[in-house]
JSON list of C-alpha atoms in Angstrom, two decimals:
[
{"chain": "W", "resi": 1, "resn": "UNK", "atom": "CA", "xyz": [116.54, 177.94, 84.39]},
{"chain": "W", "resi": 2, "resn": "UNK", "atom": "CA", "xyz": [117.87, 176.41, 81.36]},
{"chain": "W", "resi": 3, "resn": "UNK", "atom": "CA", "xyz": [121.54, 174.41, 81.77]},
{"chain": "W", "resi": 4, "resn": "UNK", "atom": "CA", "xyz": [124.58, 176.55, 81.10]},
{"chain": "W", "resi": 5, "resn": "UNK", "atom": "CA", "xyz": [127.59, 175.00, 79.32]},
{"chain": "W", "resi": 6, "resn": "UNK", "atom": "CA", "xyz": [130.57, 174.52, 81.35]},
{"chain": "W", "resi": 7, "resn": "UNK", "atom": "CA", "xyz": [133.00, 176.84, 80.04]},
{"chain": "W", "resi": 8, "resn": "UNK", "atom": "CA", "xyz": [135.89, 175.03, 77.89]},
{"chain": "W", "resi": 9, "resn": "UNK", "atom": "CA", "xyz": [138.92, 174.94, 79.98]},
{"chain": "W", "resi": 10, "resn": "UNK", "atom": "CA", "xyz": [141.53, 177.13, 79.95]},
{"chain": "W", "resi": 11, "resn": "UNK", "atom": "CA", "xyz": [144.53, 176.76, 77.78]},
{"chain": "W", "resi": 12, "resn": "UNK", "atom": "CA", "xyz": [147.77, 176.64, 78.70]},
{"chain": "W", "resi": 13, "resn": "UNK", "atom": "CA", "xyz": [149.88, 179.64, 79.16]},
{"chain": "W", "resi": 14, "resn": "UNK", "atom": "CA", "xyz": [152.00, 181.16, 75.96]},
{"chain": "W", "resi": 15, "resn": "UNK", "atom": "CA", "xyz": [155.17, 179.44, 75.26]},
{"chain": "W", "resi": 16, "resn": "UNK", "atom": "CA", "xyz": [157.60, 182.30, 76.45]},
{"chain": "W", "resi": 17, "resn": "UNK", "atom": "CA", "xyz": [155.77, 182.55, 79.81]},
{"chain": "W", "resi": 18, "resn": "UNK", "atom": "CA", "xyz": [156.24, 178.90, 80.02]},
{"chain": "W", "resi": 19, "resn": "UNK", "atom": "CA", "xyz": [159.45, 179.12, 79.62]},
{"chain": "W", "resi": 20, "resn": "UNK", "atom": "CA", "xyz": [159.98, 182.57, 81.30]},
{"chain": "W", "resi": 21, "resn": "UNK", "atom": "CA", "xyz": [158.87, 180.60, 84.39]},
{"chain": "W", "resi": 22, "resn": "UNK", "atom": "CA", "xyz": [160.73, 177.27, 83.84]},
{"chain": "W", "resi": 23, "resn": "UNK", "atom": "CA", "xyz": [163.89, 179.86, 83.79]},
{"chain": "W", "resi": 24, "resn": "UNK", "atom": "CA", "xyz": [162.91, 181.15, 86.90]},
{"chain": "W", "resi": 25, "resn": "UNK", "atom": "CA", "xyz": [162.99, 177.30, 88.57]},
{"chain": "W", "resi": 26, "resn": "UNK", "atom": "CA", "xyz": [166.67, 177.03, 86.65]},
{"chain": "W", "resi": 27, "resn": "UNK", "atom": "CA", "xyz": [167.77, 179.52, 88.42]},
{"chain": "W", "resi": 28, "resn": "UNK", "atom": "CA", "xyz": [166.82, 177.95, 91.63]},
{"chain": "W", "resi": 29, "resn": "UNK", "atom": "CA", "xyz": [168.33, 174.68, 91.02]},
{"chain": "W", "resi": 30, "resn": "UNK", "atom": "CA", "xyz": [171.71, 176.67, 90.58]},
{"chain": "W", "resi": 31, "resn": "UNK", "atom": "CA", "xyz": [171.26, 178.17, 93.57]},
{"chain": "W", "resi": 32, "resn": "UNK", "atom": "CA", "xyz": [170.54, 174.62, 95.43]},
{"chain": "W", "resi": 33, "resn": "UNK", "atom": "CA", "xyz": [173.91, 173.09, 93.60]},
{"chain": "W", "resi": 34, "resn": "UNK", "atom": "CA", "xyz": [175.97, 176.32, 94.78]},
{"chain": "W", "resi": 35, "resn": "UNK", "atom": "CA", "xyz": [174.64, 175.22, 98.55]},
{"chain": "W", "resi": 36, "resn": "UNK", "atom": "CA", "xyz": [175.28, 171.07, 97.91]},
{"chain": "W", "resi": 37, "resn": "UNK", "atom": "CA", "xyz": [172.01, 170.66, 97.13]},
{"chain": "W", "resi": 38, "resn": "UNK", "atom": "CA", "xyz": [170.61, 168.14, 94.38]},
{"chain": "W", "resi": 39, "resn": "UNK", "atom": "CA", "xyz": [169.85, 170.81, 91.51]},
{"chain": "W", "resi": 40, "resn": "UNK", "atom": "CA", "xyz": [166.32, 170.88, 91.49]},
{"chain": "W", "resi": 41, "resn": "UNK", "atom": "CA", "xyz": [164.12, 174.23, 91.59]},
{"chain": "W", "resi": 42, "resn": "UNK", "atom": "CA", "xyz": [160.63, 175.22, 91.61]},
{"chain": "W", "resi": 43, "resn": "UNK", "atom": "CA", "xyz": [157.90, 178.27, 90.88]},
{"chain": "W", "resi": 44, "resn": "UNK", "atom": "CA", "xyz": [154.64, 178.89, 91.79]},
{"chain": "W", "resi": 45, "resn": "UNK", "atom": "CA", "xyz": [152.92, 180.57, 89.67]},
{"chain": "W", "resi": 46, "resn": "UNK", "atom": "CA", "xyz": [149.16, 182.31, 90.12]},
{"chain": "W", "resi": 47, "resn": "UNK", "atom": "CA", "xyz": [147.29, 184.86, 87.48]},
{"chain": "W", "resi": 48, "resn": "UNK", "atom": "CA", "xyz": [150.54, 185.01, 85.74]},
{"chain": "W", "resi": 49, "resn": "UNK", "atom": "CA", "xyz": [152.55, 186.19, 88.66]},
{"chain": "W", "resi": 50, "resn": "UNK", "atom": "CA", "xyz": [155.46, 184.17, 90.88]},
{"chain": "W", "resi": 51, "resn": "UNK", "atom": "CA", "xyz": [154.14, 183.57, 94.58]},
{"chain": "W", "resi": 52, "resn": "UNK", "atom": "CA", "xyz": [156.88, 180.92, 95.50]},
{"chain": "W", "resi": 53, "resn": "UNK", "atom": "CA", "xyz": [159.99, 179.18, 94.91]},
{"chain": "W", "resi": 54, "resn": "UNK", "atom": "CA", "xyz": [161.90, 176.70, 96.13]},
{"chain": "W", "resi": 55, "resn": "UNK", "atom": "CA", "xyz": [165.05, 174.48, 96.22]},
{"chain": "W", "resi": 56, "resn": "UNK", "atom": "CA", "xyz": [166.00, 171.58, 97.00]},
{"chain": "W", "resi": 57, "resn": "UNK", "atom": "CA", "xyz": [166.71, 171.89, 100.86]},
{"chain": "W", "resi": 58, "resn": "UNK", "atom": "CA", "xyz": [167.08, 168.92, 102.23]},
{"chain": "W", "resi": 59, "resn": "UNK", "atom": "CA", "xyz": [170.84, 168.83, 103.29]},
{"chain": "W", "resi": 60, "resn": "UNK", "atom": "CA", "xyz": [170.37, 171.91, 104.43]},
{"chain": "W", "resi": 61, "resn": "UNK", "atom": "CA", "xyz": [167.33, 171.67, 106.61]},
{"chain": "W", "resi": 62, "resn": "UNK", "atom": "CA", "xyz": [168.07, 168.22, 107.42]},
{"chain": "W", "resi": 63, "resn": "UNK", "atom": "CA", "xyz": [164.65, 167.00, 106.42]},
{"chain": "W", "resi": 64, "resn": "UNK", "atom": "CA", "xyz": [164.05, 164.25, 103.67]},
{"chain": "W", "resi": 65, "resn": "UNK", "atom": "CA", "xyz": [160.84, 165.96, 102.44]},
{"chain": "W", "resi": 66, "resn": "UNK", "atom": "CA", "xyz": [162.34, 169.34, 101.49]},
{"chain": "W", "resi": 67, "resn": "UNK", "atom": "CA", "xyz": [162.23, 168.76, 98.02]},
{"chain": "W", "resi": 68, "resn": "UNK", "atom": "CA", "xyz": [161.86, 171.98, 95.52]},
{"chain": "W", "resi": 69, "resn": "UNK", "atom": "CA", "xyz": [158.23, 171.39, 94.88]},
{"chain": "W", "resi": 70, "resn": "UNK", "atom": "CA", "xyz": [157.71, 170.91, 99.19]},
{"chain": "W", "resi": 71, "resn": "UNK", "atom": "CA", "xyz": [159.19, 173.83, 99.51]},
{"chain": "W", "resi": 72, "resn": "UNK", "atom": "CA", "xyz": [157.17, 175.72, 97.18]},
{"chain": "W", "resi": 73, "resn": "UNK", "atom": "CA", "xyz": [154.12, 174.78, 98.48]},
{"chain": "W", "resi": 74, "resn": "UNK", "atom": "CA", "xyz": [154.55, 175.18, 101.50]},
{"chain": "W", "resi": 75, "resn": "UNK", "atom": "CA", "xyz": [155.64, 179.22, 100.88]},
{"chain": "W", "resi": 76, "resn": "UNK", "atom": "CA", "xyz": [152.42, 179.42, 98.47]},
{"chain": "W", "resi": 77, "resn": "UNK", "atom": "CA", "xyz": [150.16, 177.88, 101.16]},
{"chain": "W", "resi": 78, "resn": "UNK", "atom": "CA", "xyz": [151.43, 180.95, 103.54]},
{"chain": "W", "resi": 79, "resn": "UNK", "atom": "CA", "xyz": [150.94, 183.33, 100.76]},
{"chain": "W", "resi": 80, "resn": "UNK", "atom": "CA", "xyz": [147.43, 182.60, 100.19]},
{"chain": "W", "resi": 81, "resn": "UNK", "atom": "CA", "xyz": [146.73, 181.48, 103.46]},
{"chain": "W", "resi": 82, "resn": "UNK", "atom": "CA", "xyz": [145.43, 178.32, 102.21]},
{"chain": "W", "resi": 83, "resn": "UNK", "atom": "CA", "xyz": [146.40, 174.79, 101.81]},
{"chain": "W", "resi": 84, "resn": "UNK", "atom": "CA", "xyz": [144.35, 174.88, 98.65]},
{"chain": "W", "resi": 85, "resn": "UNK", "atom": "CA", "xyz": [146.52, 176.07, 95.67]},
{"chain": "W", "resi": 86, "resn": "UNK", "atom": "CA", "xyz": [143.40, 176.60, 93.55]},
{"chain": "W", "resi": 87, "resn": "UNK", "atom": "CA", "xyz": [144.17, 178.05, 89.77]},
{"chain": "W", "resi": 88, "resn": "UNK", "atom": "CA", "xyz": [148.08, 177.72, 90.74]},
{"chain": "W", "resi": 89, "resn": "UNK", "atom": "CA", "xyz": [150.62, 176.23, 88.48]},
{"chain": "W", "resi": 90, "resn": "UNK", "atom": "CA", "xyz": [154.15, 174.57, 89.60]},
{"chain": "W", "resi": 91, "resn": "UNK", "atom": "CA", "xyz": [157.06, 174.80, 87.30]},
{"chain": "W", "resi": 92, "resn": "UNK", "atom": "CA", "xyz": [159.81, 172.61, 88.59]},
{"chain": "W", "resi": 93, "resn": "UNK", "atom": "CA", "xyz": [162.82, 171.49, 87.04]},
{"chain": "W", "resi": 94, "resn": "UNK", "atom": "CA", "xyz": [162.65, 167.63, 87.51]},
{"chain": "W", "resi": 95, "resn": "UNK", "atom": "CA", "xyz": [159.94, 164.99, 87.11]},
{"chain": "W", "resi": 96, "resn": "UNK", "atom": "CA", "xyz": [158.39, 165.00, 90.80]},
{"chain": "W", "resi": 97, "resn": "UNK", "atom": "CA", "xyz": [158.45, 161.67, 93.00]},
{"chain": "W", "resi": 98, "resn": "UNK", "atom": "CA", "xyz": [155.56, 159.94, 94.38]},
{"chain": "W", "resi": 99, "resn": "UNK", "atom": "CA", "xyz": [155.63, 162.29, 97.62]},
{"chain": "W", "resi": 100, "resn": "UNK", "atom": "CA", "xyz": [155.88, 165.11, 95.54]},
{"chain": "W", "resi": 101, "resn": "UNK", "atom": "CA", "xyz": [153.00, 164.38, 93.25]},
{"chain": "W", "resi": 102, "resn": "UNK", "atom": "CA", "xyz": [151.10, 163.66, 95.87]},
{"chain": "W", "resi": 103, "resn": "UNK", "atom": "CA", "xyz": [151.25, 166.64, 97.35]},
{"chain": "W", "resi": 104, "resn": "UNK", "atom": "CA", "xyz": [150.62, 168.49, 94.14]},
{"chain": "W", "resi": 105, "resn": "UNK", "atom": "CA", "xyz": [147.33, 166.19, 93.87]},
{"chain": "W", "resi": 106, "resn": "UNK", "atom": "CA", "xyz": [146.47, 167.45, 97.67]},
{"chain": "W", "resi": 107, "resn": "UNK", "atom": "CA", "xyz": [147.80, 170.94, 97.02]},
{"chain": "W", "resi": 108, "resn": "UNK", "atom": "CA", "xyz": [145.03, 170.95, 94.13]},
{"chain": "W", "resi": 109, "resn": "UNK", "atom": "CA", "xyz": [147.65, 172.33, 91.48]},
{"chain": "W", "resi": 110, "resn": "UNK", "atom": "CA", "xyz": [146.01, 173.10, 88.34]},
{"chain": "W", "resi": 111, "resn": "UNK", "atom": "CA", "xyz": [148.93, 172.42, 85.99]},
{"chain": "W", "resi": 112, "resn": "UNK", "atom": "CA", "xyz": [152.53, 170.45, 86.52]},
{"chain": "W", "resi": 113, "resn": "UNK", "atom": "CA", "xyz": [155.65, 171.85, 84.01]},
{"chain": "W", "resi": 114, "resn": "UNK", "atom": "CA", "xyz": [158.54, 170.06, 84.71]},
{"chain": "W", "resi": 115, "resn": "UNK", "atom": "CA", "xyz": [162.13, 169.55, 82.64]},
{"chain": "W", "resi": 116, "resn": "UNK", "atom": "CA", "xyz": [163.34, 166.73, 82.89]},
{"chain": "W", "resi": 117, "resn": "UNK", "atom": "CA", "xyz": [162.25, 163.19, 83.03]},
{"chain": "W", "resi": 118, "resn": "UNK", "atom": "CA", "xyz": [163.31, 161.44, 85.83]},
{"chain": "W", "resi": 119, "resn": "UNK", "atom": "CA", "xyz": [163.25, 157.51, 84.92]},
{"chain": "W", "resi": 120, "resn": "UNK", "atom": "CA", "xyz": [164.57, 156.35, 88.20]},
{"chain": "W", "resi": 121, "resn": "UNK", "atom": "CA", "xyz": [162.64, 158.13, 91.02]},
{"chain": "W", "resi": 122, "resn": "UNK", "atom": "CA", "xyz": [159.45, 160.10, 89.16]},
{"chain": "W", "resi": 123, "resn": "UNK", "atom": "CA", "xyz": [156.16, 159.50, 89.62]},
{"chain": "W", "resi": 124, "resn": "UNK", "atom": "CA", "xyz": [154.24, 161.30, 87.06]},
{"chain": "W", "resi": 125, "resn": "UNK", "atom": "CA", "xyz": [155.26, 159.84, 83.27]},
{"chain": "W", "resi": 126, "resn": "UNK", "atom": "CA", "xyz": [157.52, 157.41, 84.93]},
{"chain": "W", "resi": 127, "resn": "UNK", "atom": "CA", "xyz": [157.61, 154.42, 87.81]},
{"chain": "W", "resi": 128, "resn": "UNK", "atom": "CA", "xyz": [153.90, 154.75, 89.61]},
{"chain": "W", "resi": 129, "resn": "UNK", "atom": "CA", "xyz": [152.28, 157.52, 87.27]},
{"chain": "W", "resi": 130, "resn": "UNK", "atom": "CA", "xyz": [150.75, 158.77, 90.76]},
{"chain": "W", "resi": 131, "resn": "UNK", "atom": "CA", "xyz": [148.29, 160.72, 88.78]},
{"chain": "W", "resi": 132, "resn": "UNK", "atom": "CA", "xyz": [146.78, 157.82, 86.95]},
{"chain": "W", "resi": 133, "resn": "UNK", "atom": "CA", "xyz": [146.37, 155.89, 90.63]},
{"chain": "W", "resi": 134, "resn": "UNK", "atom": "CA", "xyz": [142.96, 155.80, 91.37]},
{"chain": "W", "resi": 135, "resn": "UNK", "atom": "CA", "xyz": [144.04, 156.73, 94.94]},
{"chain": "W", "resi": 136, "resn": "UNK", "atom": "CA", "xyz": [144.81, 160.17, 93.59]},
{"chain": "W", "resi": 137, "resn": "UNK", "atom": "CA", "xyz": [142.01, 162.69, 94.51]},
{"chain": "W", "resi": 138, "resn": "UNK", "atom": "CA", "xyz": [142.92, 165.56, 91.91]},
{"chain": "W", "resi": 139, "resn": "UNK", "atom": "CA", "xyz": [145.60, 164.92, 88.82]},
{"chain": "W", "resi": 140, "resn": "UNK", "atom": "CA", "xyz": [146.75, 168.50, 87.36]},
{"chain": "W", "resi": 141, "resn": "UNK", "atom": "CA", "xyz": [147.52, 168.85, 83.82]},
{"chain": "W", "resi": 142, "resn": "UNK", "atom": "CA", "xyz": [151.05, 167.86, 82.95]},
{"chain": "W", "resi": 143, "resn": "UNK", "atom": "CA", "xyz": [153.31, 169.41, 80.67]},
{"chain": "W", "resi": 144, "resn": "UNK", "atom": "CA", "xyz": [156.99, 167.66, 80.70]},
{"chain": "W", "resi": 145, "resn": "UNK", "atom": "CA", "xyz": [160.00, 168.40, 78.47]},
{"chain": "W", "resi": 146, "resn": "UNK", "atom": "CA", "xyz": [159.79, 171.92, 78.79]},
{"chain": "W", "resi": 147, "resn": "UNK", "atom": "CA", "xyz": [163.50, 173.27, 79.00]},
{"chain": "W", "resi": 148, "resn": "UNK", "atom": "CA", "xyz": [164.76, 169.18, 79.47]},
{"chain": "W", "resi": 149, "resn": "UNK", "atom": "CA", "xyz": [167.99, 169.44, 77.99]},
{"chain": "W", "resi": 150, "resn": "UNK", "atom": "CA", "xyz": [169.14, 172.97, 80.36]},
{"chain": "W", "resi": 151, "resn": "UNK", "atom": "CA", "xyz": [167.95, 170.74, 83.53]},
{"chain": "W", "resi": 152, "resn": "UNK", "atom": "CA", "xyz": [169.21, 167.30, 83.06]},
{"chain": "W", "resi": 153, "resn": "UNK", "atom": "CA", "xyz": [172.92, 169.25, 82.09]},
{"chain": "W", "resi": 154, "resn": "UNK", "atom": "CA", "xyz": [172.64, 170.96, 85.13]},
{"chain": "W", "resi": 155, "resn": "UNK", "atom": "CA", "xyz": [171.75, 167.37, 86.77]},
{"chain": "W", "resi": 156, "resn": "UNK", "atom": "CA", "xyz": [174.87, 165.87, 84.82]},
{"chain": "W", "resi": 157, "resn": "UNK", "atom": "CA", "xyz": [177.60, 168.28, 86.00]},
{"chain": "W", "resi": 158, "resn": "UNK", "atom": "CA", "xyz": [176.38, 167.85, 89.40]},
{"chain": "W", "resi": 159, "resn": "UNK", "atom": "CA", "xyz": [176.68, 164.26, 90.10]},
{"chain": "W", "resi": 160, "resn": "UNK", "atom": "CA", "xyz": [179.67, 164.33, 87.64]},
{"chain": "W", "resi": 161, "resn": "UNK", "atom": "CA", "xyz": [181.69, 167.10, 89.93]},
{"chain": "W", "resi": 162, "resn": "UNK", "atom": "CA", "xyz": [180.79, 164.77, 92.80]},
{"chain": "W", "resi": 163, "resn": "UNK", "atom": "CA", "xyz": [182.19, 161.57, 91.97]}
]
């Protein structure tokens, strides 16, 4: 049989879909803030449908790993009955830290959309740039800056109110 060329990679969803899913992640972040948690929210989407959501729960659960991304990944893995979240996209309001970037890699997330960059704690486009590391087994497509202003405002207001 002759070699059949690979089809081109799928393009990211149209902007209205992206912003709609990020709006849902922002709603999760606002819920986290109402619970006294750092306002970070996440949504996992497969085939255009939300399959899980997550908000920071580190204080509520007394669990330092209960970041929004991890909460959403755990829920999606239960929904799909698989530790591999093949063809899933993650929307999160803050650039993931090193722990969350590693979890995204291990879960085989297809695309990462994040809102605000995190120069101090981020590990995607800042800090260790985990997905560019030789230790990274899988790197998702990354799209940053979606609803950045809204996410940054939530964080600034949250920390201003704490002082």
